[in-house]
Tab-separated table of C-alpha atoms (C1' of nucleotides) in Angstrom:
chain	number	residue	atom	x	y	z
A	1	MET	CA	216.401	190.890	-51.063
A	2	SER	CA	215.708	190.609	-54.752
A	3	LEU	CA	216.326	194.254	-56.152
A	4	ILE	CA	217.080	195.522	-59.718
A	5	ARG	CA	219.661	198.147	-59.851
A	6	GLU	CA	219.920	200.610	-62.643
A	7	ARG	CA	223.948	200.190	-63.833
A	8	GLY	CA	225.577	203.213	-65.918
A	9	VAL	CA	222.656	203.457	-69.465
A	10	SER	CA	219.738	200.803	-67.879
A	11	VAL	CA	221.537	197.834	-67.031
A	12	ALA	CA	219.141	195.739	-64.846
A	13	THR	CA	221.736	193.908	-62.406
A	14	THR	CA	220.851	191.323	-59.874
A	15	LEU	CA	222.174	191.765	-56.256
A	16	ARG	CA	222.222	188.508	-54.686
A	17	LEU	CA	221.440	187.379	-51.663
A	18	THR	CA	224.854	185.836	-49.812
A	19	PRO	CA	225.823	184.834	-46.199
A	20	GLN	CA	227.313	187.605	-46.078
A	21	ARG	CA	224.520	190.032	-46.931
A	22	ARG	CA	222.063	187.513	-44.893
A	23	ALA	CA	224.127	188.380	-42.208
A	24	VAL	CA	224.406	191.860	-42.340
A	25	LEU	CA	220.774	191.825	-42.941
A	26	GLU	CA	219.973	190.262	-40.163
A	27	VAL	CA	222.565	191.817	-37.037
A	28	LEU	CA	220.430	194.983	-38.743
A	29	ARG	CA	217.075	193.772	-37.697
A	30	ASP	CA	218.073	192.464	-34.512
A	31	SER	CA	219.967	195.780	-33.440
A	32	HIS	CA	216.774	198.422	-32.161
A	33	ASP	CA	220.624	200.520	-31.051
A	34	HIS	CA	220.792	202.704	-34.228
A	35	PRO	CA	224.678	201.094	-34.646
A	36	THR	CA	227.634	202.540	-36.383
A	37	ALA	CA	229.044	200.680	-39.587
A	38	THR	CA	231.658	199.838	-36.991
A	39	ASP	CA	229.159	197.795	-34.287
A	40	VAL	CA	227.246	196.328	-37.159
A	41	TYR	CA	230.974	194.760	-38.704
A	42	ASP	CA	231.336	193.774	-35.079
A	43	ARG	CA	228.350	192.300	-34.582
A	44	VAL	CA	228.896	190.494	-37.902
A	45	ARG	CA	231.864	188.719	-37.321
A	46	THR	CA	230.330	186.969	-34.630
A	47	ARG	CA	227.693	184.646	-36.712
A	48	LEU	CA	230.888	184.890	-39.291
A	49	PRO	CA	234.193	184.631	-38.410
A	50	GLY	CA	236.205	185.435	-41.496
A	51	VAL	CA	234.063	189.115	-42.866
A	52	GLY	CA	235.609	191.876	-44.595
A	53	ALA	CA	234.978	195.550	-42.933
A	54	ALA	CA	234.283	195.844	-47.769
A	55	THR	CA	232.322	193.519	-47.445
A	56	VAL	CA	230.101	194.368	-44.865
A	57	TYR	CA	230.858	198.933	-45.544
A	58	ARG	CA	229.031	197.330	-49.091
A	59	THR	CA	226.179	195.910	-47.629
A	60	LEU	CA	225.147	198.384	-45.580
A	61	SER	CA	225.239	201.080	-48.449
A	62	LEU	CA	223.516	198.737	-50.634
A	63	LEU	CA	221.137	198.203	-48.275
A	64	VAL	CA	220.908	202.066	-47.759
A	65	GLU	CA	220.749	202.346	-51.657
A	66	THR	CA	217.440	200.017	-51.855
A	67	GLY	CA	215.907	201.360	-49.041
A	68	ALA	CA	215.682	198.706	-46.868
A	69	ALA	CA	218.043	199.866	-43.834
A	70	LEU	CA	218.319	204.385	-42.847
A	71	GLU	CA	221.129	206.151	-42.636
A	72	LEU	CA	220.963	208.187	-40.022
A	73	SER	CA	224.083	211.357	-38.889
A	74	LEU	CA	222.987	211.891	-35.116
A	75	GLY	CA	225.650	214.041	-33.898
A	76	ALA	CA	226.520	211.912	-30.952
A	77	GLU	CA	229.874	210.714	-30.544
A	78	PRO	CA	231.973	208.967	-31.985
A	79	SER	CA	230.634	210.996	-35.253
A	80	ALA	CA	229.746	208.492	-37.368
A	81	ALA	CA	226.656	207.148	-39.553
A	82	ARG	CA	224.661	204.810	-37.263
A	83	PHE	CA	221.982	202.261	-39.587
A	84	ASP	CA	218.579	201.604	-39.186
A	85	ALA	CA	216.783	198.920	-40.002
A	86	ASN	CA	213.408	200.855	-39.075
A	87	THR	CA	212.836	203.033	-42.916
A	88	THR	CA	209.513	203.992	-41.357
A	89	ARG	CA	210.255	207.598	-40.960
A	90	HIS	CA	210.487	208.603	-36.866
A	91	ASP	CA	212.635	210.375	-34.791
A	92	HIS	CA	215.453	209.848	-32.738
A	93	LEU	CA	216.653	211.754	-28.667
A	94	VAL	CA	219.979	211.820	-28.598
A	95	CYS	CA	221.025	210.963	-24.819
A	96	GLU	CA	224.673	214.066	-25.335
A	97	SER	CA	226.419	212.144	-22.145
A	98	CYS	CA	226.168	208.686	-23.052
A	99	GLY	CA	224.705	208.396	-26.490
A	100	VAL	CA	222.143	206.830	-26.705
A	101	ALA	CA	219.364	207.335	-28.958
A	102	VAL	CA	216.266	205.871	-28.876
A	103	ASP	CA	213.357	206.652	-31.404
A	104	VAL	CA	210.243	208.239	-30.874
A	105	ASP	CA	208.217	210.278	-33.065
A	106	LEU	CA	206.851	213.837	-33.730
A	107	PRO	CA	204.937	214.006	-36.531
A	108	LEU	CA	205.353	217.539	-38.436
A	109	SER	CA	201.494	218.915	-40.012
A	110	ARG	CA	201.375	218.081	-44.098
A	111	ARG	CA	200.569	222.385	-43.304
A	112	ARG	CA	203.389	222.965	-41.909
A	113	LEU	CA	205.454	221.100	-45.123
A	114	ALA	CA	203.214	222.465	-47.634
A	115	ASP	CA	204.007	226.326	-46.228
A	116	LEU	CA	207.699	225.523	-45.399
A	117	ALA	CA	207.555	224.201	-49.489
A	118	ASP	CA	206.237	226.571	-50.402
A	119	HIS	CA	207.880	229.927	-49.461
A	120	THR	CA	211.299	228.036	-49.744
A	121	GLY	CA	210.753	226.340	-52.765
A	122	PHE	CA	212.517	224.034	-52.111
A	123	ALA	CA	210.996	220.500	-53.180
A	124	ILE	CA	210.492	218.865	-49.775
A	125	SER	CA	210.882	214.594	-49.443
A	126	THR	CA	211.365	214.341	-45.674
A	127	TYR	CA	213.140	215.466	-42.745
A	128	ASP	CA	215.719	214.630	-40.020
A	129	LEU	CA	214.845	215.479	-36.383
A	130	GLN	CA	216.545	215.229	-33.538
A	131	PHE	CA	216.425	216.153	-29.988
A	132	ARG	CA	219.439	216.375	-27.225
A	133	GLY	CA	219.682	216.047	-24.154
A	134	ARG	CA	220.740	213.557	-20.930
A	135	CYS	CA	219.075	209.851	-20.658
A	136	PRO	CA	217.357	209.263	-16.487
A	137	ALA	CA	220.791	206.707	-16.371
A	138	CYS	CA	222.702	209.961	-16.953
A	139	GLN	CA	220.654	211.944	-15.009
A	140	HIS	CA	221.444	209.827	-12.003
A	141	ARG	CA	224.715	210.307	-12.222
A	142	LYS	CA	227.087	212.221	-10.542
A	143	ASP	CA	227.645	214.729	-13.144
B	1	MET	CA	237.001	236.013	-26.768
B	2	SER	CA	237.555	237.222	-23.577
B	3	LEU	CA	236.643	234.219	-22.120
B	4	ILE	CA	237.475	231.760	-19.817
B	5	ARG	CA	237.801	228.320	-19.200
B	6	GLU	CA	237.878	225.406	-16.372
B	7	ARG	CA	240.017	223.662	-16.425
B	8	GLY	CA	240.666	219.818	-14.608
B	9	VAL	CA	240.313	221.483	-11.035
B	10	SER	CA	238.879	225.065	-11.090
B	11	VAL	CA	241.768	226.837	-12.899
B	12	ALA	CA	241.001	229.078	-14.815
B	13	THR	CA	242.674	230.274	-17.936
B	14	THR	CA	242.196	232.928	-19.995
B	15	LEU	CA	241.858	232.689	-24.435
B	16	ARG	CA	243.672	235.455	-26.433
B	17	LEU	CA	242.248	236.573	-29.552
B	18	THR	CA	245.117	235.564	-31.473
B	19	PRO	CA	245.348	236.883	-35.885
B	20	GLN	CA	245.034	233.482	-36.846
B	21	ARG	CA	241.836	232.897	-34.376
B	22	ARG	CA	240.331	235.368	-35.559
B	23	ALA	CA	241.008	235.305	-38.830
B	24	VAL	CA	239.346	231.824	-38.257
B	25	LEU	CA	236.390	233.849	-36.485
B	26	GLU	CA	236.072	236.743	-39.447
B	27	VAL	CA	235.970	233.498	-42.175
B	28	LEU	CA	233.215	232.341	-40.223
B	29	ARG	CA	231.190	234.960	-39.689
B	30	ASP	CA	231.600	235.658	-43.500
B	31	SER	CA	230.635	232.148	-43.616
B	32	HIS	CA	226.385	232.258	-45.050
B	33	ASP	CA	226.744	227.998	-46.862
B	34	HIS	CA	227.740	226.698	-43.661
B	35	PRO	CA	231.658	225.057	-44.839
B	36	THR	CA	232.867	222.308	-43.496
B	37	ALA	CA	236.417	222.691	-41.410
B	38	THR	CA	238.414	221.537	-44.297
B	39	ASP	CA	235.775	224.969	-46.311
B	40	VAL	CA	237.797	226.538	-42.943
B	41	TYR	CA	240.984	225.712	-43.237
B	42	ASP	CA	241.129	226.695	-47.120
B	43	ARG	CA	239.017	230.417	-46.842
B	44	VAL	CA	241.714	231.563	-43.105
B	45	ARG	CA	244.247	229.663	-45.837
B	46	THR	CA	243.574	232.550	-48.004
B	47	ARG	CA	243.796	235.488	-45.732
B	48	LEU	CA	246.400	233.880	-43.256
B	49	PRO	CA	248.635	231.691	-45.673
B	50	GLY	CA	251.271	229.912	-43.462
B	51	VAL	CA	248.602	228.803	-40.933
B	52	GLY	CA	248.402	225.208	-39.688
B	53	ALA	CA	244.979	223.145	-40.021
B	54	ALA	CA	245.379	221.684	-36.800
B	55	THR	CA	245.290	225.421	-35.038
B	56	VAL	CA	241.959	225.950	-37.798
B	57	TYR	CA	240.598	222.718	-35.919
B	58	ARG	CA	241.112	224.010	-32.520
B	59	THR	CA	240.153	227.209	-32.730
B	60	LEU	CA	236.515	225.584	-34.094
B	61	SER	CA	236.470	223.608	-31.324
B	62	LEU	CA	237.008	226.288	-29.150
B	63	LEU	CA	234.266	228.543	-30.861
B	64	VAL	CA	231.971	225.544	-30.131
B	65	GLU	CA	232.849	225.173	-26.712
B	66	THR	CA	232.212	228.593	-26.152
B	67	GLY	CA	229.176	228.352	-27.344
B	68	ALA	CA	230.282	231.029	-30.118
B	69	ALA	CA	229.559	228.704	-33.006
B	70	LEU	CA	227.635	225.673	-33.629
B	71	GLU	CA	228.596	222.624	-35.329
B	72	LEU	CA	225.964	221.219	-37.449
B	73	SER	CA	225.857	217.329	-38.906
B	74	LEU	CA	223.374	218.143	-41.935
B	75	GLY	CA	223.588	214.822	-43.359
B	76	ALA	CA	224.683	215.948	-46.845
B	77	GLU	CA	227.519	215.385	-49.026
B	78	PRO	CA	230.411	215.193	-47.932
B	79	SER	CA	229.226	213.794	-44.916
B	80	ALA	CA	231.879	216.019	-42.357
B	81	ALA	CA	230.675	218.618	-39.253
B	82	ARG	CA	229.666	221.687	-40.978
B	83	PHE	CA	230.219	224.952	-38.786
B	84	ASP	CA	228.154	228.362	-38.150
B	85	ALA	CA	228.343	231.258	-36.142
B	86	ASN	CA	224.622	232.110	-36.130
B	87	THR	CA	223.680	230.378	-32.551
B	88	THR	CA	220.752	231.371	-32.677
B	89	ARG	CA	218.379	228.857	-33.101
B	90	HIS	CA	217.429	227.163	-36.131
B	91	ASP	CA	216.465	224.752	-38.516
B	92	HIS	CA	218.494	223.754	-42.084
B	93	LEU	CA	217.027	222.835	-45.158
B	94	VAL	CA	219.282	220.493	-47.199
B	95	CYS	CA	219.483	219.991	-51.128
B	96	GLU	CA	220.548	216.352	-51.692
B	97	SER	CA	221.283	216.876	-54.889
B	98	CYS	CA	224.331	219.755	-54.783
B	99	GLY	CA	224.767	220.119	-50.808
B	100	VAL	CA	223.012	223.542	-50.376
B	101	ALA	CA	221.954	224.252	-47.112
B	102	VAL	CA	219.796	227.539	-45.562
B	103	ASP	CA	218.686	228.131	-42.906
B	104	VAL	CA	214.814	228.267	-42.273
B	105	ASP	CA	212.813	228.454	-37.907
B	106	LEU	CA	209.868	226.091	-37.623
B	107	PRO	CA	210.453	225.648	-34.240
B	108	LEU	CA	208.258	223.513	-31.903
B	109	SER	CA	206.282	224.322	-29.492
B	110	ARG	CA	206.834	224.643	-25.917
B	111	ARG	CA	203.540	222.193	-25.062
B	112	ARG	CA	205.432	219.330	-27.236
B	113	LEU	CA	208.562	219.666	-25.831
B	114	ALA	CA	207.337	219.013	-22.306
B	115	ASP	CA	205.084	216.412	-23.176
B	116	LEU	CA	208.227	214.442	-24.319
B	117	ALA	CA	210.488	215.129	-22.027
B	118	ASP	CA	207.345	213.944	-19.484
B	119	HIS	CA	206.994	210.442	-21.938
B	120	THR	CA	210.722	209.666	-21.566
B	121	GLY	CA	212.531	210.815	-19.133
B	122	PHE	CA	214.739	212.937	-20.756
B	123	ALA	CA	216.313	215.808	-20.203
B	124	ILE	CA	215.974	217.522	-23.876
B	125	SER	CA	218.170	220.305	-24.458
B	126	THR	CA	217.425	221.523	-28.323
B	127	TYR	CA	216.490	219.420	-31.003
B	128	ASP	CA	217.886	219.539	-34.810
B	129	LEU	CA	215.351	219.301	-37.751
B	130	GLN	CA	216.632	219.547	-41.064
B	131	PHE	CA	214.494	218.975	-44.067
B	132	ARG	CA	215.613	217.396	-46.940
B	133	GLY	CA	214.447	218.093	-50.432
B	134	ARG	CA	215.714	219.595	-53.976
B	135	CYS	CA	216.537	223.159	-53.947
B	136	PRO	CA	214.475	225.354	-56.438
B	137	ALA	CA	217.883	225.458	-58.909
B	138	CYS	CA	218.235	221.604	-58.998
B	139	GLN	CA	214.765	220.813	-59.330
B	140	HIS	CA	214.827	222.693	-62.662
B	141	ARG	CA	217.975	220.966	-63.906
B	142	LYS	CA	216.978	217.792	-66.331
B	143	ASP	CA	216.550	214.574	-64.053
C	1	DT	C1'	259.905	233.517	-16.726
C	2	DT	C1'	255.607	230.926	-17.327
C	3	DG	C1'	253.026	228.858	-20.320
C	4	DA	C1'	248.995	229.748	-23.400
C	5	DG	C1'	249.713	228.897	-28.608
C	6	DT	C1'	251.247	227.810	-32.699
C	7	DG	C1'	252.938	224.446	-37.063
C	8	DC	C1'	254.916	220.453	-37.633
C	9	DA	C1'	254.600	215.924	-38.893
C	10	DA	C1'	252.666	211.409	-37.398
C	11	DA	C1'	249.194	208.361	-35.871
C	12	DG	C1'	243.801	207.546	-35.536
C	13	DT	C1'	238.978	207.571	-36.634
C	14	DG	C1'	235.736	205.678	-40.783
C	15	DT	C1'	235.301	204.772	-44.632
C	16	DT	C1'	236.691	203.872	-49.686
C	17	DT	C1'	238.609	201.428	-53.782
C	18	DG	C1'	241.857	198.140	-56.936
C	19	DC	C1'	241.747	193.910	-57.305
C	20	DA	C1'	242.739	188.537	-57.153
C	21	DT	C1'	240.170	184.636	-55.644
C	22	DG	C1'	236.017	182.403	-55.454
C	23	DA	C1'	231.174	181.790	-55.739
C	24	DT	C1'	226.625	181.885	-59.398
C	25	DC	C1'	223.958	182.339	-62.403
D	1	DG	C1'	232.878	181.538	-68.971
D	2	DA	C1'	230.537	186.409	-67.941
D	3	DT	C1'	229.460	188.370	-63.491
D	4	DC	C1'	228.476	189.197	-59.572
D	5	DA	C1'	230.404	189.137	-54.146
D	6	DT	C1'	234.360	188.408	-51.107
D	7	DG	C1'	238.433	189.287	-48.243
D	8	DC	C1'	243.070	191.522	-48.164
D	9	DA	C1'	245.678	195.335	-48.345
D	10	DA	C1'	246.579	199.886	-49.731
D	11	DA	C1'	244.721	204.033	-50.455
D	12	DC	C1'	241.580	207.874	-48.025
D	13	DA	C1'	239.755	211.714	-45.995
D	14	DC	C1'	239.009	214.055	-41.971
D	15	DT	C1'	240.422	215.102	-37.205
D	16	DT	C1'	243.453	214.848	-33.809
D	17	DT	C1'	247.865	213.856	-31.100
D	18	DG	C1'	252.372	215.375	-29.768
D	19	DC	C1'	256.521	218.012	-29.446
D	20	DA	C1'	259.671	222.190	-30.399
D	21	DC	C1'	259.601	226.575	-30.788
D	22	DT	C1'	257.664	231.294	-30.443
D	23	DC	C1'	255.514	234.986	-28.568
D	24	DA	C1'	253.247	238.042	-25.564
D	25	DA	C1'	251.571	238.752	-20.459
DNA sequence: TTGAGTGCAAAGTGTTTGCATGATC
DNA sequence: GATCATGCAAACACTTTGCACTCAA
């Protein structure tokens, strides 16, 4: 994480890779279940028991700001932000019963995006696509 | 709103259309900017000054439960739920600068949804598609 | 006269901020 | 020693809950 951040009027600041930040980064890279910030906090504490919640939250927003992680709003319960170290564009399939979210990829054609930009005047940078339904396990449970 | 709700083991309950509920419904129908619950609360208070926040929140979840409104998680600031009285399936184009959200519709083909369900085993009920970018007004601003 | 609905205030969540301490450059 | 980062606790924003009261069927 040798990143440079702008601050105020062009004062460059170096970010340090502290043990806390390393732990957050590792937890995120090892997690493929789109954890909430609280989930990440809990997991980091197993490695670094004394870590503070604020540090984890600060690190997570740092990672999002610098593009090292994505912040998702999957709309599943609990309605908290979820984080994903997989920063390549991809979509999610969310179970409305248990909240599990799996990665999928259904790219929209460049053509449709261009058309949409033309019609609306928006400069479109990306899109989020979430499918909702019931996962196989929940389907097999009695209602 | 002459709706019936199941409660516990098949006890049917009738919902009443009180002035408070009517006000929330009207505010929602008159709002095309995807207001947060707090926004709705503020607007309802201009019509019904004494209304309580809890009533507005309760009514909003009632409307969502009964299908009279949609709850959106657009991922724009503030990261609060937003509500939409337009319950027909549609997508949103969200400005990352000012947070404005406009309705668009880019239906995915039935075929792609069926394929996705086949491959994942999920029973897909719906999907949410949000485009992110900058609206024309924000593009014309410096920076 | 019963129970649905309300307003208020308190409690809950999830997250951010202020500040003194501590680590690094 | 200046800056960056941490931990703690308090503050914060948003939402839900408990409860006594009201009102309509």
